[in-house]
Coordinates of C-alpha atoms and ligand atoms in Angstrom, one line a residue:
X1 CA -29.1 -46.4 63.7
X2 CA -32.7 -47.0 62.7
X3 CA -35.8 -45.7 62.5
X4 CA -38.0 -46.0 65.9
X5 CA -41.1 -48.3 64.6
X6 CA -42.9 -46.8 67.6
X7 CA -42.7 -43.1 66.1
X8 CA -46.4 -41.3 65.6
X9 CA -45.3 -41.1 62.0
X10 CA -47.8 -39.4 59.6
X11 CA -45.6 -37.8 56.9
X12 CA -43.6 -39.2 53.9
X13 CA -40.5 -37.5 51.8
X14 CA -40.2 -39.1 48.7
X15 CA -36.9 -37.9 47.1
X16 CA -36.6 -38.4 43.1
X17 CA -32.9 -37.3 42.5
X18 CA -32.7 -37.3 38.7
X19 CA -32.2 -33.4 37.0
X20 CA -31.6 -32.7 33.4
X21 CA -28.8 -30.5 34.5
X22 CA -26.9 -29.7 37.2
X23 CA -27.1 -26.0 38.6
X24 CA -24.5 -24.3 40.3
X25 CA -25.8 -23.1 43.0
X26 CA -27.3 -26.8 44.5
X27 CA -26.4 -28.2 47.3
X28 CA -29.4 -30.9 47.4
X29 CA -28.6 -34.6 46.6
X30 CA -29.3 -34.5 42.5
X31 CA -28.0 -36.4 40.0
X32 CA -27.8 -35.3 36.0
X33 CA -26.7 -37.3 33.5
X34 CA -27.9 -41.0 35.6
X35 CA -31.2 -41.2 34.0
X36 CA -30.5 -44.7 33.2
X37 CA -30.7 -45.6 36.9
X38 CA -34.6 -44.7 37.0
X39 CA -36.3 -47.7 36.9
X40 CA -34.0 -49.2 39.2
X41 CA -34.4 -46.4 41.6
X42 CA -37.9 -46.5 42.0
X43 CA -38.2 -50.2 42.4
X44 CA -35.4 -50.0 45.2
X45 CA -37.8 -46.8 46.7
X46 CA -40.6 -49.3 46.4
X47 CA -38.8 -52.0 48.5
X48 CA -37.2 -49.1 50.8
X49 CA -41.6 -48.0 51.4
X50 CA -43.0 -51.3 51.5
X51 CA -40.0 -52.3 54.5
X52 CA -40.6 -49.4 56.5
X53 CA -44.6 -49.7 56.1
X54 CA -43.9 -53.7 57.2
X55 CA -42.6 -53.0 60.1
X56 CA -45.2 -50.8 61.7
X57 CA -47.6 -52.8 64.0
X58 CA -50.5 -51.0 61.9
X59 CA -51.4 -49.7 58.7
X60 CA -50.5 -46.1 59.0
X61 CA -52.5 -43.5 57.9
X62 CA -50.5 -40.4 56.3
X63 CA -51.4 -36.8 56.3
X64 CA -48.9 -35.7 54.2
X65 CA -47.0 -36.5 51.8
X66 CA -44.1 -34.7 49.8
X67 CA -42.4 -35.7 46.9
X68 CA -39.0 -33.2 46.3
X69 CA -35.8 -33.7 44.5
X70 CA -34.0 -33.4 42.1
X71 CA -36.9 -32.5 39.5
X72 CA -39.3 -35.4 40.8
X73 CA -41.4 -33.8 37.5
X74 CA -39.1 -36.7 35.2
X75 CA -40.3 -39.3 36.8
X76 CA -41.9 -41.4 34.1
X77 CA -45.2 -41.7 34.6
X78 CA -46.0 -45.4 34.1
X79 CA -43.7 -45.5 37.4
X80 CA -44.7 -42.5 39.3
X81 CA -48.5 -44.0 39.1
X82 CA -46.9 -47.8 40.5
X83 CA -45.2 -45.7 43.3
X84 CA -49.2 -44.4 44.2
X85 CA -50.6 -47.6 43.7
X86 CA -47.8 -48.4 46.1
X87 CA -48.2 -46.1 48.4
X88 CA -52.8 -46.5 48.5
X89 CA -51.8 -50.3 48.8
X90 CA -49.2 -49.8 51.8
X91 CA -50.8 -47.3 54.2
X92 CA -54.4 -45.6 55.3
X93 CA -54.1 -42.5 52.8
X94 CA -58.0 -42.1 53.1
X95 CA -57.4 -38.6 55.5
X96 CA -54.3 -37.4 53.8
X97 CA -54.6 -33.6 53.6
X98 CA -51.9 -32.6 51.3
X99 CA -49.7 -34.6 48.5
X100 CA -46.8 -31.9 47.0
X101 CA -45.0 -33.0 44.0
X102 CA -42.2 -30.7 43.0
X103 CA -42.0 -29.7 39.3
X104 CA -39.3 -27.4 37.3
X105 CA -40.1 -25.6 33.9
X106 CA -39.3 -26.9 31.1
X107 CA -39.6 -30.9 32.2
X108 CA -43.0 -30.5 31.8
X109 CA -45.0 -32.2 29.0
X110 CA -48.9 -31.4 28.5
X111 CA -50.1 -35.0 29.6
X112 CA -48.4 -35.2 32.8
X113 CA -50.9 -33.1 34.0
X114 CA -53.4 -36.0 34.1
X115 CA -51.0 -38.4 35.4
X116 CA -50.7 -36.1 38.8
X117 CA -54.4 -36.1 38.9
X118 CA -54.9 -39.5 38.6
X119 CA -52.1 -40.1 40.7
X120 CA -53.9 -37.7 43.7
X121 CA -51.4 -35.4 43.5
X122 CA -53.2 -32.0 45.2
X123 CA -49.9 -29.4 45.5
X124 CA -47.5 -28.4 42.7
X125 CA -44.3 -26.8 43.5
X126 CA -42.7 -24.7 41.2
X127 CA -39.0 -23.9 40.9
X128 CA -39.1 -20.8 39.1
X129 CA -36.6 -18.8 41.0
X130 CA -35.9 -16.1 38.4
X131 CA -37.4 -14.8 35.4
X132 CA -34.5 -13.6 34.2
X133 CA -33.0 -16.5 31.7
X134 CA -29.3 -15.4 31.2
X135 CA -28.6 -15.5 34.7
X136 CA -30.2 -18.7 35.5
X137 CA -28.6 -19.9 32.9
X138 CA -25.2 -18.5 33.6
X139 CA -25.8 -20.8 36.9
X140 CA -26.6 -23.8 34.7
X141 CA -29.7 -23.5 35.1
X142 CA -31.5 -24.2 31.9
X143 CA -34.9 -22.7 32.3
X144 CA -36.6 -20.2 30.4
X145 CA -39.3 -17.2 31.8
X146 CA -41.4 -18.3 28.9
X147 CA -41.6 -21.9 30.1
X148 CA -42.1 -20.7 33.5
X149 CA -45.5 -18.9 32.0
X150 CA -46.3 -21.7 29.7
X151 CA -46.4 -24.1 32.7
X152 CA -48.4 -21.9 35.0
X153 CA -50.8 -21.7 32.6
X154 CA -50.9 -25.3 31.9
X155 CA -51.2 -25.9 35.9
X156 CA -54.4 -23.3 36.6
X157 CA -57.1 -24.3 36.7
X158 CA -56.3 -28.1 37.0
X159 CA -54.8 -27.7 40.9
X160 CA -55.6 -25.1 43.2
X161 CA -52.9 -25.5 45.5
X162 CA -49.4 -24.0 43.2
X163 CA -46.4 -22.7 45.2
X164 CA -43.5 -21.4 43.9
X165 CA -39.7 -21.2 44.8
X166 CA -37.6 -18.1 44.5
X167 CA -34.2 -16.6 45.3
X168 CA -33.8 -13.0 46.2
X169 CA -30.1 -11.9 45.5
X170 CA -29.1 -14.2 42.1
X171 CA -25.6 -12.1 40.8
X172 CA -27.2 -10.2 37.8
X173 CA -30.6 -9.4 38.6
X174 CA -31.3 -5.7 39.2
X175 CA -33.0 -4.4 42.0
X176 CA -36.0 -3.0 39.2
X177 CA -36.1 -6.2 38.2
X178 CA -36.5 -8.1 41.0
X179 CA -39.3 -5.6 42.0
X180 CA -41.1 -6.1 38.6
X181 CA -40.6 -9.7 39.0
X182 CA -42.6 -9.9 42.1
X183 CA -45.7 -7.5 40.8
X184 CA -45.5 -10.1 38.2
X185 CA -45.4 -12.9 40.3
X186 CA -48.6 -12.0 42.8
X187 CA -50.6 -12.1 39.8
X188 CA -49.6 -15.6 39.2
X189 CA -52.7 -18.3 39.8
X190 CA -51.0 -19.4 42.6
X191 CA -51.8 -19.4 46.5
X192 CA -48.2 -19.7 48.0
X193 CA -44.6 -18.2 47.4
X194 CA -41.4 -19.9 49.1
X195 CA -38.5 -17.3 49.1
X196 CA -35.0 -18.1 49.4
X197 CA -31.5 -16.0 50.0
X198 CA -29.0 -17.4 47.6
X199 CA -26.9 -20.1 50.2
X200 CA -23.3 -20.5 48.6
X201 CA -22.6 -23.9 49.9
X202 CA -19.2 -25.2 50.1
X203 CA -18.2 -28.0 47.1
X204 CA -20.7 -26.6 44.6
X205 CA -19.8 -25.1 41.5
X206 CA -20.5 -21.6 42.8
X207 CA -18.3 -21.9 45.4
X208 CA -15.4 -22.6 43.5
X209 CA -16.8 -19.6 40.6
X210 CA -17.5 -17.2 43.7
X211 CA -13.7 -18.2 45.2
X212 CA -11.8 -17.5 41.9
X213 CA -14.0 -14.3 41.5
X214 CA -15.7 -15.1 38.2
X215 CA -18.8 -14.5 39.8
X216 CA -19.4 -11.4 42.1
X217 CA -22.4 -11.9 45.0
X218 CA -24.6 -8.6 45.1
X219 CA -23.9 -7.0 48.8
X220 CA -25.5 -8.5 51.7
X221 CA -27.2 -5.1 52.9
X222 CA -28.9 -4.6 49.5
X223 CA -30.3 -8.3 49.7
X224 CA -32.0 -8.1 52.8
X225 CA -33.6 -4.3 52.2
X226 CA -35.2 -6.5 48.8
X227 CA -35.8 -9.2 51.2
X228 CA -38.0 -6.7 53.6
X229 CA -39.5 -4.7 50.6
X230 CA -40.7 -8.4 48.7
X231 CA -42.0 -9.5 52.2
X232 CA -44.0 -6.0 51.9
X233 CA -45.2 -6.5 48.4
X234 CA -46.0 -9.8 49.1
X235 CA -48.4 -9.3 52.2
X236 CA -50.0 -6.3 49.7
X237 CA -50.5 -9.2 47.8
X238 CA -52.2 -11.2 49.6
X239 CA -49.8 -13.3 50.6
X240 CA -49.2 -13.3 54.5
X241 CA -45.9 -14.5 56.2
X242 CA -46.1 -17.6 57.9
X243 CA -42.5 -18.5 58.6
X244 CA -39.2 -16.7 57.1
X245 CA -39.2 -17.8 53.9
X246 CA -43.1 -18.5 53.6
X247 CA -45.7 -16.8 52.3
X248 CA -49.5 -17.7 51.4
X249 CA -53.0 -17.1 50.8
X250 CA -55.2 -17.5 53.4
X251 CA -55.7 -21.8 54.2
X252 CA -52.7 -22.7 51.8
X253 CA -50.1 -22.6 54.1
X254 CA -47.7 -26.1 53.5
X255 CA -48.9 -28.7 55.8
X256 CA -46.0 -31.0 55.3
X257 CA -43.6 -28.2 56.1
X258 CA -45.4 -26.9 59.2
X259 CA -44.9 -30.8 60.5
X260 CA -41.3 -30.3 60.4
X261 CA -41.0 -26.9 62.1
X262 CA -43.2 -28.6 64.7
X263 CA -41.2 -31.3 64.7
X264 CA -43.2 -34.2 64.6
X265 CA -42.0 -37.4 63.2
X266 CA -41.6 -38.3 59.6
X267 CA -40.0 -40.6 57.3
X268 CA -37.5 -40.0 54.6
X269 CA -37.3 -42.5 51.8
X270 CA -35.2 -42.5 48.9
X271 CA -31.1 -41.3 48.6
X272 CA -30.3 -38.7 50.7
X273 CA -33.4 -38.6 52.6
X274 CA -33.4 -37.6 56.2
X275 CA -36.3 -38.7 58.6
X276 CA -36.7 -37.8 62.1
X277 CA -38.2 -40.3 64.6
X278 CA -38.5 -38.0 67.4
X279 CA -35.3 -38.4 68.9
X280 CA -33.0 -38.9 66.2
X281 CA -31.9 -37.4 63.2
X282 CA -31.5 -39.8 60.1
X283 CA -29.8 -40.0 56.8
X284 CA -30.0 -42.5 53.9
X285 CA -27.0 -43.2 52.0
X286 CA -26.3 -40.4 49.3
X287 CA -24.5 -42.9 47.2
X288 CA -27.0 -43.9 44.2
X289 CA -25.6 -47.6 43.9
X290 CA -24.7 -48.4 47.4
X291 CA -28.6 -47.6 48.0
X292 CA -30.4 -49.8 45.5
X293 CA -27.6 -52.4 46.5
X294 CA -28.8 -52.0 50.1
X295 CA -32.3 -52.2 48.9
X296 CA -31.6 -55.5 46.7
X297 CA -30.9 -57.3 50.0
X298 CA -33.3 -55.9 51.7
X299 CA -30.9 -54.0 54.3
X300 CA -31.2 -50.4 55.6
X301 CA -29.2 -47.9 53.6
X302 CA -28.2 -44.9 56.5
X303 CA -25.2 -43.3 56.2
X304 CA -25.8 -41.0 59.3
X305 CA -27.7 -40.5 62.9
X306 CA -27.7 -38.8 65.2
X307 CA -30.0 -39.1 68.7
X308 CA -30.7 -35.5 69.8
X309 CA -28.8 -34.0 73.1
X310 CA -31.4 -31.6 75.1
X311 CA -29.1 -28.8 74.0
X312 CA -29.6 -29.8 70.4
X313 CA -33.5 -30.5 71.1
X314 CA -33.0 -26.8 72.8
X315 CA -31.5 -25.2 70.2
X316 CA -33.7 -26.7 67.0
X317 CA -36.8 -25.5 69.2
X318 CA -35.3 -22.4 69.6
X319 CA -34.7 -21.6 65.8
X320 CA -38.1 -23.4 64.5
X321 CA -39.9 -20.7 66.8
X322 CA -38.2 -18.0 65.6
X323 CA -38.7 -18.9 62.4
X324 CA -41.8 -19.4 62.2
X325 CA -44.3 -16.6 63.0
X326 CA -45.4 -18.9 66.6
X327 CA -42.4 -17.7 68.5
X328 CA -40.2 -19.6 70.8
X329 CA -41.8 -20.9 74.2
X330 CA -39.2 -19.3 77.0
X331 CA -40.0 -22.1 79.4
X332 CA -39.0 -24.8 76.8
X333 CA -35.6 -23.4 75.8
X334 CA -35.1 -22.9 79.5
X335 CA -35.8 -26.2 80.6
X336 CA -32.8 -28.1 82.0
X337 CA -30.6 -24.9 82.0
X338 CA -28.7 -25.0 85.0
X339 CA -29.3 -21.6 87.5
X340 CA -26.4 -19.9 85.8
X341 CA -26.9 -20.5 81.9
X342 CA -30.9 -19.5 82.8
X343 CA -29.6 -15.9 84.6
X344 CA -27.1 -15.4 80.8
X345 CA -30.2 -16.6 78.7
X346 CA -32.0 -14.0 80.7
X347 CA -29.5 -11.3 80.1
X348 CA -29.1 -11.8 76.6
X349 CA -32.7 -11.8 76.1
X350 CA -33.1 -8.9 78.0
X351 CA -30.4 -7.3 75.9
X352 CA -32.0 -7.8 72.2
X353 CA -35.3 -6.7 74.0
X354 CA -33.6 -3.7 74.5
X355 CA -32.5 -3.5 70.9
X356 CA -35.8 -4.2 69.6
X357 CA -34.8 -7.2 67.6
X358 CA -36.9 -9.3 69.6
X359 CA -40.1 -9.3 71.2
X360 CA -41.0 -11.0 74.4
X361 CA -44.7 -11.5 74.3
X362 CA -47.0 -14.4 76.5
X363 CA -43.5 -16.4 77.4
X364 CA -42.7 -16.6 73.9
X365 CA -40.2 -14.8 72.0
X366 CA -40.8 -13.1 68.6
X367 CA -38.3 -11.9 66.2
X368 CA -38.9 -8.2 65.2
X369 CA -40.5 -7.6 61.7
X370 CA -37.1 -6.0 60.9
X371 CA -34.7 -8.7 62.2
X372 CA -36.6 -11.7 60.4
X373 CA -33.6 -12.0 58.5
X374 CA -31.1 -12.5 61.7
X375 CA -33.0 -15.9 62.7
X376 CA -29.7 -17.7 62.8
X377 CA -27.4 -15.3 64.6
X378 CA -30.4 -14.3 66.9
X379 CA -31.1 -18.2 67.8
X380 CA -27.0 -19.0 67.7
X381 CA -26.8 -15.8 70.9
X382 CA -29.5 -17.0 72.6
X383 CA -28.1 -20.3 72.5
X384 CA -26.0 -19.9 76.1
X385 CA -24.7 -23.8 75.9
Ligands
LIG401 S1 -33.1 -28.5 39.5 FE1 -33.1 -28.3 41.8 S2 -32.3 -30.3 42.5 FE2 -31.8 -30.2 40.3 S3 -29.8 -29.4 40.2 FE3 -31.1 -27.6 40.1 S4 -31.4 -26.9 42.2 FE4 -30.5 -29.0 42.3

């Protein structure tokens, strides 16, 4: 399957997969330990970029641009600056409105800073997702509070746009200090917060720790009452909720992340990477060599795809507007539903009215301040395929 050249595409993931260390808890597609394979990474990203821009009819102009990974912070920066050369030689970024690079404590050293400048880098992410070190790194995840301070410090004041990532429920962390954590945290120079429930994917590390009980998960209940209060303490200061997980100051909500909750076209380079076209769904190959191979010859390197049924367009629109503080549009989930699914979507609409775990308001359907955290199941009901 490939990419539709046609798309309206005006976003770019860049995925950087090296980590120093692998933590427990990560599902993404990371690699530690393969830092050898940089250079020929980047070149076969290069040729992957320079392809796909090729085979547009016109230069495109971008809007935004997000660089994740892996800790895209160890890309070296002789490379990361060819990539932007790259990327101001390849398509129209003279409108772009946001460029996030995502950073992790600790990979940090003082004269990268300048490098992202040059490089027009405008949005730092931050994973930070604990302060507290011994749990982190009983996860493997070798990151230090102090490093998480040191680097905020280095960041203000050189970009105004800093969000960081956090995870409510880590095994260890006590509900106090969780609480001081965030009255910490809103002090923080930065304009945007991302917060996460702990997700114990199948395959990782935790899995198997969580399985063979070496690792006890807090309760669920107690998560999602620190989930509600944070979301509180957050809004006191002065970040407002956007979407589930998002929070920010006034004007810095993520552009690039609002695209795909709108879902609007954009195109994934790198291992891993998934693109959307605007009917299909889109993976690159995970496998590290079987990519740059691929890119060597000048081949496509997708392992998945996927063209979109109406139920699964229903369903994604479905769960995007509940997420995201819009609300679902009732005529679009409805449309195509046959007489009788319409009358059960009805009823079961009707039915979580009733429970106040929705509301219905202008034809669109809001999740209740106290069931944000049911998106899934409350999208999955609704769901009368
Ligand atoms: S730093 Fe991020 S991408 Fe790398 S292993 Fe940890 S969670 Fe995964």
């Amino acid at each position: 399957m490939r990419y539709a050249t046609q798309a309206q595409t005006e976003s770019l993931y860049i995925h950087w997969p090296f980590c120093p260390y692998k933590c427990h808890f990560c599902p993404f597609v990371a690699l530690a330990g393969q830092d050898a394979h940089m250079p020929e990474y980047h070149k076969a990203l290069i040729s992957e970029l320079t392809r796909f821009a090729a085979a547009q009819e016109h230069q495109m102009p971008l809007k935004t641009i997000y660089i994740g990974g892996g800790t895209p912070s160890t890309w070296p920066d002789q490379l990361l600056l060819d990539m932007f050369d790259t990327l101001r030689n390849t398509f129209d970024i003279s409108l772009i409105s946001e460029i996030t690079l995502e950073v992790n404590p600790g990979t940090v050293r003082p004269e990268q800073i300048a490098v992202w400048q040059q490089a027009g880098i405008s949005r730092i992410s931050i994973g930070v997702q604990s302060l507290n070190d011994q749990v982190l790194q009983n996860l493997n995840r070798m990151q230090s509070a102090s490093q998480v301070r040191q680097l905020l410090k280095q960041l203000a004041g050189n970009f105004n746009s800093i969000s960081v990532d956090i995870i409510v429920g880590l095994p260890g962390v006590s509900e106090q200090e969780w609480k001081d954590f965030i009255a910490e945290l809103v002090t923080w120079p930065i304009m945007h917060v991302s917060m996460y429930f702990l997700s114990v994917h199948e395959g990782t590390p935790l899995y198997f720790r969580v399985a063979r009980k070496q690792i006890t998960l807090p309760p669920d209940e107690g998560i999602v009452d620190l989930y509600y209060w944070s979301v509180e303490a957050l809004k006191n200061g002065g970040f407002m909720q956007y979407e589930v997980s998002s929070f920010a100051k006034p004007g810095f909500e993520s552009q690039h992340n609002q695209m795909y909750w709108s879902r609007k076209p954009f195109k994934g380079i790198g291992i891993g990477a998934w693109s959307f076209d605007g009917k299909a769904r889109i993976q690159n190959e995970k496998i590290i060599e079987k990519y740059i191979k691929a890119q060597q010859e000048g081949l496509d390197a997708v392992c998945s795809g996927e063209e979109l049924t109406q139920e699964a367009v229903r369903l994604e629109q479905l769960m995007l507007g509940l997420r995201c503080m819009r609300g679902a549009v009732i005529s679009e989930v409805m449309d195509g539903l046959s007489q009788e699914k319409q009358e059960e979507f009805i009823h079961r609409l009707t039915a979580l009215e009733e429970k106040k775990i929705i509301s219905v308001q202008e034809k669109r359907i809001f999740l209740a301040p106290t069931s944000l955290a049911l998106e899934n199941e409350v999208a999955r009901y609704l769901s009368v395929e």
